[in-house]
Coordinates of C-alpha atoms and ligand atoms in Angstrom, one line a residue:
M1 CA -18.0 -25.9 -115.0
A2 CA -19.4 -29.3 -114.3
E3 CA -22.5 -30.5 -116.2
P4 CA -25.5 -30.8 -114.0
L5 CA -27.4 -33.9 -113.2
G6 CA -30.9 -33.8 -114.6
A7 CA -30.5 -32.0 -117.8
A8 CA -29.1 -32.4 -121.3
V9 CA -27.5 -29.2 -122.7
A10 CA -25.4 -28.0 -125.5
D11 CA -21.7 -27.2 -125.1
T12 CA -21.0 -25.1 -122.0
S13 CA -17.3 -24.9 -122.4
A14 CA -17.3 -21.1 -122.7
C15 CA -19.4 -20.8 -119.5
E16 CA -17.7 -18.9 -116.8
G17 CA -20.7 -18.4 -114.6
Y18 CA -24.5 -18.7 -114.3
D19 CA -27.2 -16.1 -114.0
L20 CA -30.1 -17.5 -112.0
I21 CA -33.4 -15.8 -112.8
G22 CA -36.6 -15.8 -110.7
D23 CA -40.3 -16.3 -111.5
I24 CA -41.1 -14.3 -114.6
H25 CA -44.9 -14.8 -114.7
G26 CA -45.5 -13.2 -118.1
C27 CA -43.3 -10.1 -117.5
G28 CA -41.8 -10.6 -120.9
L29 CA -40.5 -7.1 -121.4
T30 CA -39.1 -6.9 -117.9
L31 CA -37.2 -10.1 -118.7
L32 CA -35.6 -8.5 -121.8
R33 CA -34.5 -5.5 -119.6
L34 CA -33.0 -7.8 -117.0
L35 CA -31.1 -9.8 -119.7
E36 CA -29.8 -6.6 -121.2
K37 CA -28.7 -5.4 -117.8
L38 CA -26.9 -8.7 -117.3
G39 CA -25.0 -8.2 -120.6
Y40 CA -27.0 -10.6 -122.8
T41 CA -27.6 -9.4 -126.3
R42 CA -29.8 -10.8 -129.1
R43 CA -27.8 -12.6 -131.7
D44 CA -28.9 -15.3 -134.1
G45 CA -32.5 -15.4 -132.8
C46 CA -31.8 -15.5 -129.1
Y47 CA -30.3 -13.8 -126.1
R48 CA -26.7 -14.8 -125.4
H49 CA -23.9 -13.8 -123.1
P50 CA -20.3 -14.1 -124.3
S51 CA -19.2 -16.1 -121.3
R52 CA -22.2 -17.0 -119.2
K53 CA -25.4 -19.1 -119.2
A54 CA -28.8 -18.4 -117.7
I55 CA -30.8 -20.7 -115.4
F56 CA -34.5 -20.1 -115.0
V57 CA -36.1 -21.4 -111.9
G58 CA -39.6 -21.9 -113.4
D59 CA -43.0 -20.1 -113.4
I60 CA -42.5 -18.4 -116.7
I61 CA -46.3 -18.3 -117.4
D62 CA -49.6 -17.0 -115.9
R63 CA -50.7 -13.7 -114.5
G64 CA -48.6 -11.2 -116.5
P65 CA -49.2 -9.4 -119.8
R66 CA -46.5 -10.9 -122.0
I67 CA -46.5 -14.6 -121.4
R68 CA -45.9 -15.5 -125.1
E69 CA -43.0 -13.2 -125.3
A70 CA -41.5 -14.5 -122.0
L71 CA -41.9 -18.1 -123.3
S72 CA -40.4 -17.3 -126.6
T73 CA -37.4 -15.6 -125.1
V74 CA -36.7 -18.4 -122.6
K75 CA -37.3 -21.3 -124.9
A76 CA -35.1 -19.8 -127.6
M77 CA -32.3 -19.6 -125.1
A78 CA -32.8 -23.1 -123.9
D79 CA -32.9 -24.5 -127.5
A80 CA -29.7 -22.7 -128.3
G81 CA -28.0 -24.1 -125.1
E82 CA -27.7 -20.7 -123.6
A83 CA -30.0 -21.5 -120.7
H84 CA -31.3 -24.2 -118.4
V85 CA -34.9 -24.2 -117.4
I86 CA -36.7 -26.1 -114.6
M87 CA -40.4 -26.7 -114.2
G88 CA -42.3 -24.5 -111.8
N89 CA -45.7 -25.2 -110.3
H90 CA -47.4 -23.0 -112.9
E91 CA -46.0 -25.1 -115.8
Y92 CA -47.0 -28.2 -113.9
N93 CA -50.5 -26.8 -113.4
A94 CA -50.8 -25.9 -117.1
L95 CA -49.8 -29.5 -118.1
S96 CA -52.4 -31.0 -115.7
Y97 CA -55.0 -28.4 -116.7
C98 CA -54.6 -29.2 -120.4
T99 CA -54.1 -33.0 -120.3
T100 CA -56.9 -35.6 -120.0
D101 CA -56.7 -38.9 -118.2
G102 CA -57.5 -40.6 -121.5
V103 CA -59.7 -43.1 -119.7
G104 CA -63.1 -44.2 -121.2
A105 CA -65.4 -42.1 -123.2
E106 CA -65.6 -39.3 -120.6
K107 CA -62.0 -38.2 -120.5
R108 CA -61.4 -35.8 -117.7
Y109 CA -58.7 -33.2 -117.3
L110 CA -56.1 -34.0 -114.7
R111 CA -56.5 -30.6 -113.0
K112 CA -60.1 -29.8 -112.2
R113 CA -61.8 -27.0 -114.1
T114 CA -62.7 -25.0 -110.9
P115 CA -63.2 -21.2 -110.8
R116 CA -59.9 -21.0 -108.9
N117 CA -57.9 -23.1 -111.3
D118 CA -59.5 -21.4 -114.3
R119 CA -58.5 -18.0 -112.9
L120 CA -54.9 -19.0 -112.3
I121 CA -54.3 -19.9 -116.0
K122 CA -56.7 -17.4 -117.5
E123 CA -54.2 -14.9 -118.9
T124 CA -52.1 -17.6 -120.4
L125 CA -55.0 -19.2 -122.2
E126 CA -56.2 -15.8 -123.4
Q127 CA -52.9 -14.8 -124.7
F128 CA -52.6 -18.1 -126.6
A129 CA -56.2 -18.2 -127.8
L130 CA -55.3 -17.3 -131.4
H131 CA -52.1 -19.5 -131.3
P132 CA -53.3 -23.0 -130.3
D133 CA -50.5 -24.8 -132.1
E134 CA -47.9 -22.7 -130.4
W135 CA -49.4 -23.4 -127.0
A136 CA -49.4 -27.1 -127.8
G137 CA -45.7 -26.8 -128.6
Y138 CA -45.0 -25.1 -125.3
L139 CA -46.9 -27.8 -123.4
D140 CA -44.7 -30.5 -125.0
W141 CA -41.7 -28.4 -124.0
F142 CA -42.9 -28.1 -120.4
M143 CA -43.0 -31.9 -120.2
S144 CA -39.4 -32.0 -121.1
L145 CA -38.3 -29.6 -118.3
P146 CA -36.4 -31.2 -115.4
L147 CA -37.8 -30.7 -111.9
L148 CA -34.4 -30.0 -110.5
L149 CA -30.7 -29.4 -111.4
D150 CA -27.8 -30.5 -109.3
F151 CA -24.5 -29.0 -110.4
G152 CA -22.6 -30.4 -107.4
H153 CA -21.7 -27.1 -105.8
F154 CA -25.1 -25.7 -106.3
R155 CA -28.7 -26.9 -106.8
V156 CA -31.8 -25.5 -108.4
V157 CA -35.5 -26.4 -107.7
H158 CA -38.6 -24.3 -107.9
A159 CA -39.8 -24.6 -104.3
C160 CA -38.3 -27.3 -102.1
W161 CA -35.2 -29.5 -102.1
D162 CA -36.1 -32.6 -100.3
N163 CA -33.0 -34.8 -100.3
E164 CA -34.8 -38.1 -99.6
L165 CA -37.5 -37.6 -102.1
I166 CA -35.1 -36.3 -104.8
S167 CA -32.7 -39.2 -104.5
Q168 CA -35.6 -41.7 -104.8
F169 CA -37.0 -39.8 -107.8
L170 CA -33.6 -39.6 -109.6
Q171 CA -33.1 -43.4 -109.2
R172 CA -36.3 -43.9 -111.3
Y173 CA -35.9 -40.8 -113.4
P174 CA -32.2 -40.0 -113.8
S175 CA -32.9 -37.1 -116.2
G176 CA -34.9 -35.4 -113.5
C177 CA -37.8 -35.2 -116.0
I178 CA -41.3 -36.7 -115.7
D179 CA -43.2 -38.4 -118.4
L180 CA -46.9 -38.6 -119.4
N181 CA -47.6 -41.6 -117.1
F182 CA -46.0 -39.8 -114.2
L183 CA -48.1 -36.7 -114.9
K184 CA -51.3 -38.7 -115.0
A185 CA -50.5 -40.6 -111.8
S186 CA -49.7 -37.3 -110.1
A187 CA -53.4 -36.3 -110.4
D188 CA -54.2 -38.7 -107.5
P189 CA -53.4 -36.7 -104.3
S190 CA -52.4 -39.9 -102.5
S191 CA -49.8 -41.0 -105.1
Y192 CA -46.0 -40.9 -104.9
E193 CA -46.0 -38.9 -108.1
H194 CA -48.2 -36.3 -106.5
K195 CA -45.9 -36.0 -103.5
V196 CA -42.9 -35.4 -105.8
M197 CA -44.6 -32.7 -107.9
D198 CA -46.3 -31.1 -104.9
R199 CA -43.2 -30.9 -102.7
L200 CA -40.6 -29.9 -105.3
T201 CA -42.7 -27.3 -107.2
R202 CA -45.0 -26.1 -104.4
G203 CA -42.9 -26.7 -101.2
T204 CA -43.9 -27.8 -97.8
D205 CA -47.0 -26.6 -95.9
L206 CA -49.0 -27.3 -92.8
Q207 CA -52.7 -27.5 -92.3
L208 CA -54.2 -24.8 -90.1
P209 CA -56.2 -26.0 -87.1
D210 CA -59.9 -26.7 -87.5
G211 CA -61.8 -23.7 -88.6
V212 CA -58.8 -21.3 -89.0
R213 CA -58.5 -19.8 -92.4
I214 CA -56.2 -17.2 -93.9
A215 CA -57.5 -14.7 -96.5
G216 CA -54.5 -14.1 -98.7
G217 CA -53.4 -10.9 -100.3
D218 CA -54.0 -12.7 -103.6
G219 CA -57.7 -13.0 -103.0
F220 CA -57.7 -16.8 -102.1
V221 CA -58.8 -18.2 -98.8
R222 CA -56.6 -21.0 -97.5
D223 CA -56.7 -23.6 -94.8
F224 CA -53.0 -24.2 -94.9
F225 CA -49.8 -22.1 -94.7
R226 CA -46.5 -22.4 -96.6
T227 CA -43.6 -23.4 -94.4
K228 CA -39.8 -23.1 -94.6
Y229 CA -37.6 -26.2 -94.6
W230 CA -34.5 -24.6 -93.3
A231 CA -35.5 -23.7 -89.7
T232 CA -33.2 -25.3 -87.2
D233 CA -35.1 -27.1 -84.5
P234 CA -38.4 -25.2 -85.0
Q235 CA -40.9 -25.4 -82.1
T236 CA -44.0 -23.4 -83.2
Y237 CA -46.0 -22.6 -86.3
G238 CA -44.4 -19.1 -86.1
D239 CA -41.0 -20.7 -86.4
V240 CA -41.8 -22.3 -89.8
V241 CA -44.2 -20.0 -91.5
F242 CA -42.8 -18.7 -94.8
Q243 CA -45.4 -16.8 -96.9
P244 CA -46.5 -13.2 -97.6
D245 CA -49.6 -13.5 -95.4
A246 CA -49.1 -13.5 -91.6
L247 CA -50.5 -16.3 -89.5
P248 CA -53.4 -15.3 -87.2
E249 CA -52.0 -14.5 -83.8
S250 CA -54.1 -17.3 -82.3
V251 CA -51.9 -19.9 -84.0
E252 CA -48.5 -18.1 -84.2
D253 CA -47.3 -19.7 -80.9
R254 CA -49.0 -23.0 -81.4
P255 CA -46.4 -25.8 -80.8
L256 CA -45.6 -28.1 -83.7
T257 CA -46.6 -31.7 -83.0
I258 CA -44.0 -34.4 -83.5
A259 CA -45.9 -35.5 -86.6
E260 CA -45.8 -32.0 -88.0
Q261 CA -42.1 -31.7 -87.4
D262 CA -41.6 -35.0 -89.2
Q263 CA -43.6 -33.8 -92.1
L264 CA -41.3 -30.8 -92.7
T265 CA -38.1 -31.7 -94.5
Y266 CA -34.8 -30.0 -93.6
Y267 CA -32.1 -28.4 -95.7
G268 CA -29.0 -28.0 -93.6
P269 CA -26.5 -25.1 -93.5
D270 CA -23.7 -27.3 -94.8
E271 CA -25.4 -28.4 -97.9
P272 CA -24.6 -27.0 -101.4
M273 CA -26.0 -23.6 -102.3
L274 CA -29.7 -23.9 -103.2
F275 CA -31.5 -21.5 -105.6
I276 CA -35.3 -21.5 -105.6
G277 CA -38.2 -19.2 -106.7
H278 CA -41.9 -19.5 -105.8
Y279 CA -42.3 -17.6 -102.5
W280 CA -43.4 -14.1 -103.5
L281 CA -40.8 -12.2 -101.5
T282 CA -40.8 -8.4 -101.4
G283 CA -38.2 -5.8 -100.6
K284 CA -34.5 -5.7 -101.4
P285 CA -33.2 -9.0 -102.7
R286 CA -31.1 -10.9 -100.1
R287 CA -30.1 -14.4 -99.3
I288 CA -32.2 -16.4 -96.8
R289 CA -29.1 -18.1 -95.5
P290 CA -25.5 -18.3 -96.8
N291 CA -26.6 -21.4 -98.8
I292 CA -30.2 -20.7 -99.7
C293 CA -31.5 -18.0 -102.0
C294 CA -35.0 -17.3 -103.2
L295 CA -35.2 -15.4 -106.5
D296 CA -38.9 -14.6 -106.6
Y297 CA -39.5 -11.0 -105.7
S298 CA -43.0 -10.8 -107.1
A299 CA -42.2 -9.2 -110.4
V300 CA -45.8 -9.5 -111.6
K301 CA -47.1 -7.8 -108.5
Y302 CA -45.0 -4.7 -109.2
G303 CA -42.0 -6.1 -107.4
K304 CA -38.7 -7.0 -109.0
L305 CA -37.5 -9.5 -111.5
V306 CA -34.3 -10.7 -109.8
A307 CA -31.1 -12.5 -110.9
Y308 CA -28.2 -13.8 -108.9
R309 CA -24.8 -13.8 -110.7
L310 CA -23.1 -17.0 -109.6
D311 CA -19.4 -17.3 -110.2
D312 CA -17.2 -19.7 -108.2
E313 CA -18.1 -18.6 -104.7
S314 CA -19.3 -21.3 -102.3
E315 CA -21.6 -18.9 -100.3
I316 CA -24.3 -16.7 -101.6
S317 CA -23.1 -13.1 -101.5
E318 CA -25.6 -10.3 -100.9
D319 CA -23.9 -8.0 -103.5
K320 CA -24.4 -10.3 -106.4
F321 CA -28.1 -9.7 -107.0
V322 CA -29.2 -7.8 -110.1
W323 CA -32.8 -6.8 -110.7
V324 CA -35.3 -4.7 -112.6
D325 CA -38.1 -3.0 -110.8
V326 CA -41.6 -3.4 -112.2
G327 CA -43.3 0.0 -111.7
K328 CA -46.9 0.7 -112.2
E329 CA -46.1 3.2 -114.9
S330 CA -43.7 0.9 -116.8
Q331 CA -44.4 -1.5 -119.6
W332 CA -43.8 -4.9 -118.1
Ligands
LIG401 MN1 -44.3 -18.3 -109.0

Protein backbone atom coordinates (compact mmCIF):
# COMPACT_ATOMS: atom_id res chain seq x y z
CA MET A 1 0.00 0.00 0.00
CA ALA A 2 1.09 3.56 -0.67
CA GLU A 3 2.92 5.49 1.99
CA PRO A 4 0.87 8.32 3.41
CA LEU A 5 1.62 11.98 3.14
CA GLY A 6 2.30 13.49 6.51
CA ALA A 7 4.11 10.72 8.36
CA ALA A 8 7.38 8.91 8.41
CA VAL A 9 7.05 5.22 9.17
CA ALA A 10 9.04 2.06 9.16
CA ASP A 11 8.71 -0.60 6.46
CA THR A 12 5.09 -1.34 5.59
CA SER A 13 5.79 -3.85 2.85
CA ALA A 14 4.01 -6.63 4.73
CA CYS A 15 0.96 -4.45 5.25
CA GLU A 16 -2.19 -5.83 3.67
CA GLY A 17 -4.63 -3.53 5.40
CA TYR A 18 -5.20 -1.00 8.13
CA ASP A 19 -7.19 -1.18 11.33
CA LEU A 20 -8.39 2.31 12.20
CA ILE A 21 -9.07 2.74 15.91
CA GLY A 22 -11.19 5.43 17.58
CA ASP A 23 -10.72 7.65 20.65
CA ILE A 24 -9.29 5.59 23.53
CA HIS A 25 -9.40 8.20 26.32
CA GLY A 26 -7.51 6.11 28.83
CA CYS A 27 -9.41 2.84 28.31
CA GLY A 28 -6.08 1.02 28.25
CA LEU A 29 -7.38 -2.44 29.04
CA THR A 30 -10.23 -2.14 26.53
CA LEU A 31 -7.60 -1.27 23.93
CA LEU A 32 -5.75 -4.51 24.59
CA ARG A 33 -9.01 -6.43 24.25
CA LEU A 34 -9.73 -4.76 20.93
CA LEU A 35 -6.22 -5.40 19.60
CA GLU A 36 -6.48 -9.06 20.58
CA LYS A 37 -9.89 -9.32 18.94
CA LEU A 38 -8.32 -7.88 15.77
CA GLY A 39 -5.59 -10.55 15.84
CA TYR A 40 -2.73 -8.49 17.24
CA THR A 41 -0.44 -10.25 19.71
CA ARG A 42 2.30 -8.96 21.95
CA ARG A 43 5.73 -9.78 20.55
CA ASP A 44 9.09 -8.09 21.22
CA GLY A 45 7.54 -5.49 23.47
CA CYS A 46 4.61 -4.40 21.35
CA TYR A 47 1.35 -5.45 19.76
CA ARG A 48 1.73 -6.57 16.17
CA HIS A 49 -0.35 -8.15 13.46
CA PRO A 50 1.28 -10.51 10.94
CA SER A 51 -0.05 -8.59 7.95
CA ARG A 52 -1.77 -5.40 9.10
CA LYS A 53 -1.02 -2.02 10.69
CA ALA A 54 -3.08 0.06 13.08
CA ILE A 55 -4.00 3.72 12.73
CA PHE A 56 -5.07 5.67 15.82
CA VAL A 57 -7.23 8.73 15.21
CA GLY A 58 -6.09 10.63 18.34
CA ASP A 59 -7.45 11.29 21.85
CA ILE A 60 -5.54 8.55 23.62
CA ILE A 61 -5.46 10.50 26.90
CA ASP A 62 -7.81 12.10 29.50
CA ARG A 63 -10.92 10.90 31.32
CA GLY A 64 -10.29 7.15 31.60
CA PRO A 65 -8.62 4.99 34.26
CA ARG A 66 -5.64 3.61 32.28
CA ILE A 67 -4.09 6.52 30.42
CA ARG A 68 -0.48 5.45 31.02
CA GLU A 69 -1.19 1.95 29.76
CA ALA A 70 -3.02 3.28 26.70
CA LEU A 71 -0.12 5.60 25.83
CA SER A 72 2.46 2.91 26.41
CA THR A 73 0.63 0.46 24.12
CA VAL A 74 0.09 2.97 21.32
CA LYS A 75 3.54 4.56 21.42
CA ALA A 76 5.29 1.17 21.44
CA MET A 77 3.36 0.25 18.29
CA ALA A 78 4.18 3.57 16.65
CA ASP A 79 7.88 3.29 17.55
CA ALA A 80 8.03 -0.20 16.08
CA GLY A 81 6.36 0.93 12.84
CA GLU A 82 3.25 -1.12 13.61
CA ALA A 83 0.94 1.89 13.87
CA HIS A 84 0.34 5.44 12.69
CA VAL A 85 -0.98 7.95 15.20
CA ILE A 86 -2.43 11.41 14.60
CA MET A 87 -2.99 14.19 17.10
CA GLY A 88 -6.39 14.62 18.74
CA ASN A 89 -7.70 17.73 20.45
CA HIS A 90 -6.85 16.22 23.85
CA GLU A 91 -3.18 15.76 22.94
CA TYR A 92 -3.18 19.31 21.60
CA ASN A 93 -4.84 20.57 24.79
CA ALA A 94 -2.24 18.76 26.90
CA LEU A 95 0.62 20.31 24.94
CA SER A 96 -0.87 23.78 25.35
CA TYR A 97 -1.70 23.20 29.01
CA CYS A 98 1.86 22.13 29.85
CA THR A 99 3.83 24.58 27.66
CA THR A 100 4.59 28.19 28.60
CA ASP A 101 4.88 31.10 26.20
CA GLY A 102 8.45 31.65 27.36
CA VAL A 103 8.00 35.41 27.30
CA GLY A 104 9.43 37.60 30.08
CA ALA A 105 9.73 36.69 33.72
CA GLU A 106 6.04 35.82 34.07
CA LYS A 107 5.80 32.92 31.72
CA ARG A 108 2.23 31.90 31.09
CA TYR A 109 0.80 28.58 30.04
CA LEU A 110 -0.54 28.54 26.50
CA ARG A 111 -3.81 27.01 27.71
CA LYS A 112 -5.34 28.85 30.61
CA ARG A 113 -5.55 27.14 33.99
CA THR A 114 -9.32 27.48 34.33
CA PRO A 115 -11.50 25.06 36.33
CA ARG A 116 -12.85 23.64 33.07
CA ASN A 117 -9.42 23.12 31.52
CA ASP A 118 -8.07 21.72 34.81
CA ARG A 119 -10.89 19.23 34.95
CA LEU A 120 -10.40 17.98 31.39
CA ILE A 121 -6.78 16.98 32.00
CA LYS A 122 -7.17 15.99 35.66
CA GLU A 123 -7.04 12.20 35.30
CA THR A 124 -4.04 12.36 33.01
CA LEU A 125 -2.00 14.53 35.37
CA GLU A 126 -3.05 12.43 38.37
CA GLN A 127 -2.00 9.21 36.70
CA PHE A 128 1.37 10.68 35.76
CA ALA A 129 1.93 12.49 39.08
CA LEU A 130 4.58 9.98 40.14
CA HIS A 131 6.04 9.71 36.64
CA PRO A 132 6.92 13.25 35.57
CA ASP A 133 9.77 12.25 33.25
CA GLU A 134 7.57 9.76 31.49
CA TRP A 135 4.90 12.46 31.00
CA ALA A 136 7.51 14.87 29.62
CA GLY A 137 8.51 12.17 27.14
CA TYR A 138 4.91 11.74 26.00
CA LEU A 139 4.53 15.50 25.54
CA ASP A 140 7.57 15.45 23.24
CA TRP A 141 5.97 12.59 21.38
CA PHE A 142 2.64 14.44 21.02
CA MET A 143 4.53 17.27 19.30
CA SER A 144 5.78 14.79 16.72
CA LEU A 145 2.30 13.50 15.78
CA PRO A 146 0.93 14.63 12.42
CA LEU A 147 -2.44 16.38 12.33
CA LEU A 148 -3.57 14.29 9.38
CA LEU A 149 -2.67 11.40 7.12
CA ASP A 150 -3.46 11.18 3.44
CA PHE A 151 -2.98 7.73 1.90
CA GLY A 152 -4.54 8.78 -1.39
CA HIS A 153 -7.51 6.42 -1.33
CA PHE A 154 -8.29 7.29 2.27
CA ARG A 155 -7.63 10.07 4.75
CA VAL A 156 -7.44 10.41 8.51
CA VAL A 157 -7.94 13.46 10.71
CA HIS A 158 -9.25 13.74 14.27
CA ALA A 159 -12.28 15.93 13.59
CA CYS A 160 -12.52 17.87 10.31
CA TRP A 161 -10.95 17.52 6.88
CA ASP A 162 -10.95 21.03 5.43
CA ASN A 163 -9.39 20.74 1.97
CA GLU A 164 -8.39 24.37 1.62
CA LEU A 165 -6.89 24.72 5.06
CA ILE A 166 -5.07 21.40 4.81
CA SER A 167 -3.50 22.11 1.45
CA GLN A 168 -2.26 25.50 2.71
CA PHE A 169 -0.94 23.89 5.88
CA LEU A 170 0.89 21.12 4.00
CA GLN A 171 2.62 23.67 1.78
CA ARG A 172 4.25 25.09 4.89
CA TYR A 173 4.47 21.88 6.91
CA PRO A 174 4.81 18.99 4.42
CA SER A 175 5.19 16.45 7.22
CA GLY A 176 1.77 17.37 8.58
CA CYS A 177 3.39 18.06 11.97
CA ILE A 178 3.49 21.31 13.89
CA ASP A 179 6.47 22.68 15.82
CA LEU A 180 6.88 24.64 19.05
CA ASN A 181 6.52 28.02 17.32
CA PHE A 182 3.31 26.87 15.69
CA LEU A 183 1.99 25.62 19.03
CA LYS A 184 2.79 28.93 20.72
CA ALA A 185 1.22 30.95 17.92
CA SER A 186 -1.94 28.82 18.10
CA ALA A 187 -2.65 30.16 21.60
CA ASP A 188 -3.86 33.38 19.97
CA PRO A 189 -7.48 32.70 18.91
CA SER A 190 -7.18 35.10 15.96
CA SER A 191 -4.13 33.34 14.48
CA TYR A 192 -3.89 31.12 11.42
CA GLU A 193 -2.24 28.49 13.63
CA HIS A 194 -5.25 28.50 15.95
CA LYS A 195 -7.58 28.07 13.01
CA VAL A 196 -5.67 25.01 11.80
CA MET A 197 -5.56 23.35 15.22
CA ASP A 198 -9.14 24.21 16.08
CA ARG A 199 -10.66 23.10 12.81
CA LEU A 200 -8.68 19.90 12.28
CA THR A 201 -8.80 18.62 15.86
CA ARG A 202 -12.10 20.10 17.11
CA GLY A 203 -14.13 20.44 13.93
CA THR A 204 -16.56 23.09 12.84
CA ASP A 205 -19.11 24.74 15.06
CA LEU A 206 -21.58 27.60 15.05
CA GLN A 207 -22.38 30.16 17.71
CA LEU A 208 -25.84 29.90 19.22
CA PRO A 209 -27.97 33.05 19.01
CA ASP A 210 -27.67 35.57 21.84
CA GLY A 211 -28.61 34.16 25.18
CA VAL A 212 -29.16 30.57 24.01
CA ARG A 213 -27.08 27.98 25.84
CA ILE A 214 -26.91 24.21 25.78
CA ALA A 215 -26.25 22.33 29.00
CA GLY A 216 -24.37 19.28 27.73
CA GLY A 217 -24.60 15.75 29.05
CA ASP A 218 -20.92 16.15 30.00
CA GLY A 219 -21.77 18.85 32.54
CA PHE A 220 -20.48 21.80 30.50
CA VAL A 221 -22.67 24.69 29.34
CA ARG A 222 -21.91 25.89 25.82
CA ASP A 223 -22.86 28.84 23.65
CA PHE A 224 -22.00 27.01 20.43
CA PHE A 225 -22.84 23.68 18.82
CA ARG A 226 -20.77 21.21 16.83
CA THR A 227 -21.65 20.98 13.17
CA LYS A 228 -21.18 18.46 10.39
CA TYR A 229 -19.28 19.41 7.26
CA TRP A 230 -20.86 16.86 4.93
CA ALA A 231 -24.45 18.11 4.74
CA THR A 232 -25.37 18.84 1.12
CA ASP A 233 -26.99 22.26 0.77
CA PRO A 234 -27.95 22.72 4.43
CA GLN A 235 -30.60 25.35 5.16
CA THR A 236 -31.14 25.36 8.93
CA TYR A 237 -29.22 24.82 12.18
CA GLY A 238 -31.00 21.49 12.43
CA ASP A 239 -29.50 20.44 9.08
CA VAL A 240 -25.93 20.85 10.33
CA VAL A 241 -26.00 20.00 14.04
CA PHE A 242 -23.76 17.02 14.90
CA GLN A 243 -23.30 16.38 18.61
CA PRO A 244 -24.82 14.23 21.37
CA ASP A 245 -26.87 17.10 22.83
CA ALA A 246 -29.97 18.19 20.91
CA LEU A 247 -30.46 21.81 19.88
CA PRO A 248 -33.20 23.72 21.71
CA GLU A 249 -36.37 23.56 19.63
CA SER A 250 -36.35 27.33 19.36
CA VAL A 251 -33.26 27.26 17.13
CA GLU A 252 -33.63 23.91 15.37
CA ASP A 253 -35.40 25.51 12.37
CA ARG A 254 -33.41 28.72 12.39
CA PRO A 255 -32.13 29.41 8.85
CA LEU A 256 -28.39 29.51 8.28
CA THR A 257 -27.17 32.91 7.17
CA ILE A 258 -24.94 33.15 4.10
CA ALA A 259 -22.03 33.95 6.42
CA GLU A 260 -22.73 30.85 8.48
CA GLN A 261 -22.96 28.70 5.37
CA ASP A 262 -19.61 30.06 4.22
CA GLN A 263 -18.08 29.29 7.57
CA LEU A 264 -18.88 25.58 7.27
CA THR A 265 -16.52 23.69 5.04
CA TYR A 266 -17.80 20.84 2.86
CA TYR A 267 -16.54 17.31 2.29
CA GLY A 268 -18.16 15.95 -0.84
CA PRO A 269 -19.47 12.42 -1.52
CA ASP A 270 -16.88 11.80 -4.27
CA GLU A 271 -13.81 12.49 -2.17
CA PRO A 272 -11.61 9.72 -0.74
CA MET A 273 -12.82 7.79 2.30
CA LEU A 274 -12.34 9.85 5.46
CA PHE A 275 -11.87 8.41 8.95
CA ILE A 276 -12.37 10.62 12.00
CA GLY A 277 -12.94 10.32 15.75
CA HIS A 278 -14.03 13.04 18.18
CA TYR A 279 -17.83 13.09 18.02
CA TRP A 280 -19.01 10.89 20.94
CA LEU A 281 -21.35 8.77 18.90
CA THR A 282 -23.47 6.07 20.52
CA GLY A 283 -25.24 2.92 19.39
CA LYS A 284 -24.15 0.43 16.78
CA PRO A 285 -21.14 1.52 14.72
CA ARG A 286 -22.06 2.54 11.23
CA ARG A 287 -20.76 4.78 8.50
CA ILE A 288 -21.95 8.37 8.25
CA ARG A 289 -21.80 8.26 4.48
CA PRO A 290 -20.17 5.79 2.07
CA ASN A 291 -16.97 7.87 2.31
CA ILE A 292 -17.11 9.18 5.91
CA CYS A 293 -16.71 7.15 9.05
CA CYS A 294 -16.48 8.32 12.66
CA LEU A 295 -14.83 5.81 14.99
CA ASP A 296 -15.57 7.48 18.32
CA TYR A 297 -18.33 5.55 20.09
CA SER A 298 -17.76 6.99 23.56
CA ALA A 299 -15.68 4.14 24.99
CA VAL A 300 -14.94 6.10 28.15
CA LYS A 301 -18.66 6.75 28.74
CA TYR A 302 -19.43 3.01 28.78
CA GLY A 303 -19.82 2.93 25.03
CA LYS A 304 -17.63 1.02 22.56
CA LEU A 305 -14.02 1.15 21.49
CA VAL A 306 -14.37 0.77 17.74
CA ALA A 307 -12.11 -0.26 14.87
CA TYR A 308 -12.72 -0.30 11.14
CA ARG A 309 -10.90 -3.00 9.17
CA LEU A 310 -9.87 -1.38 5.92
CA ASP A 311 -8.70 -3.55 3.05
CA ASP A 312 -8.82 -2.40 -0.56
CA GLU A 313 -12.45 -1.31 -0.74
CA SER A 314 -13.27 2.15 -2.02
CA GLU A 315 -16.44 2.56 0.06
CA ILE A 316 -16.86 2.11 3.77
CA SER A 317 -18.68 -1.13 4.42
CA GLU A 318 -21.00 -1.48 7.41
CA ASP A 319 -19.89 -5.05 8.10
CA LYS A 320 -16.25 -4.21 8.73
CA PHE A 321 -16.54 -2.63 12.15
CA VAL A 322 -15.06 -4.52 15.10
CA TRP A 323 -15.59 -3.31 18.65
CA VAL A 324 -15.36 -4.00 22.35
CA ASP A 325 -18.16 -2.91 24.66
CA VAL A 326 -17.19 -1.06 27.82
CA GLY A 327 -19.58 -2.29 30.49
CA LYS A 328 -20.05 -0.73 33.89
CA GLU A 329 -19.00 -4.06 35.44
CA SER A 330 -15.88 -4.55 33.36
CA GLN A 331 -12.32 -3.46 33.89
CA TRP A 332 -11.69 -0.82 31.30
MN1 LIG B 1 -12.31 12.45 21.93
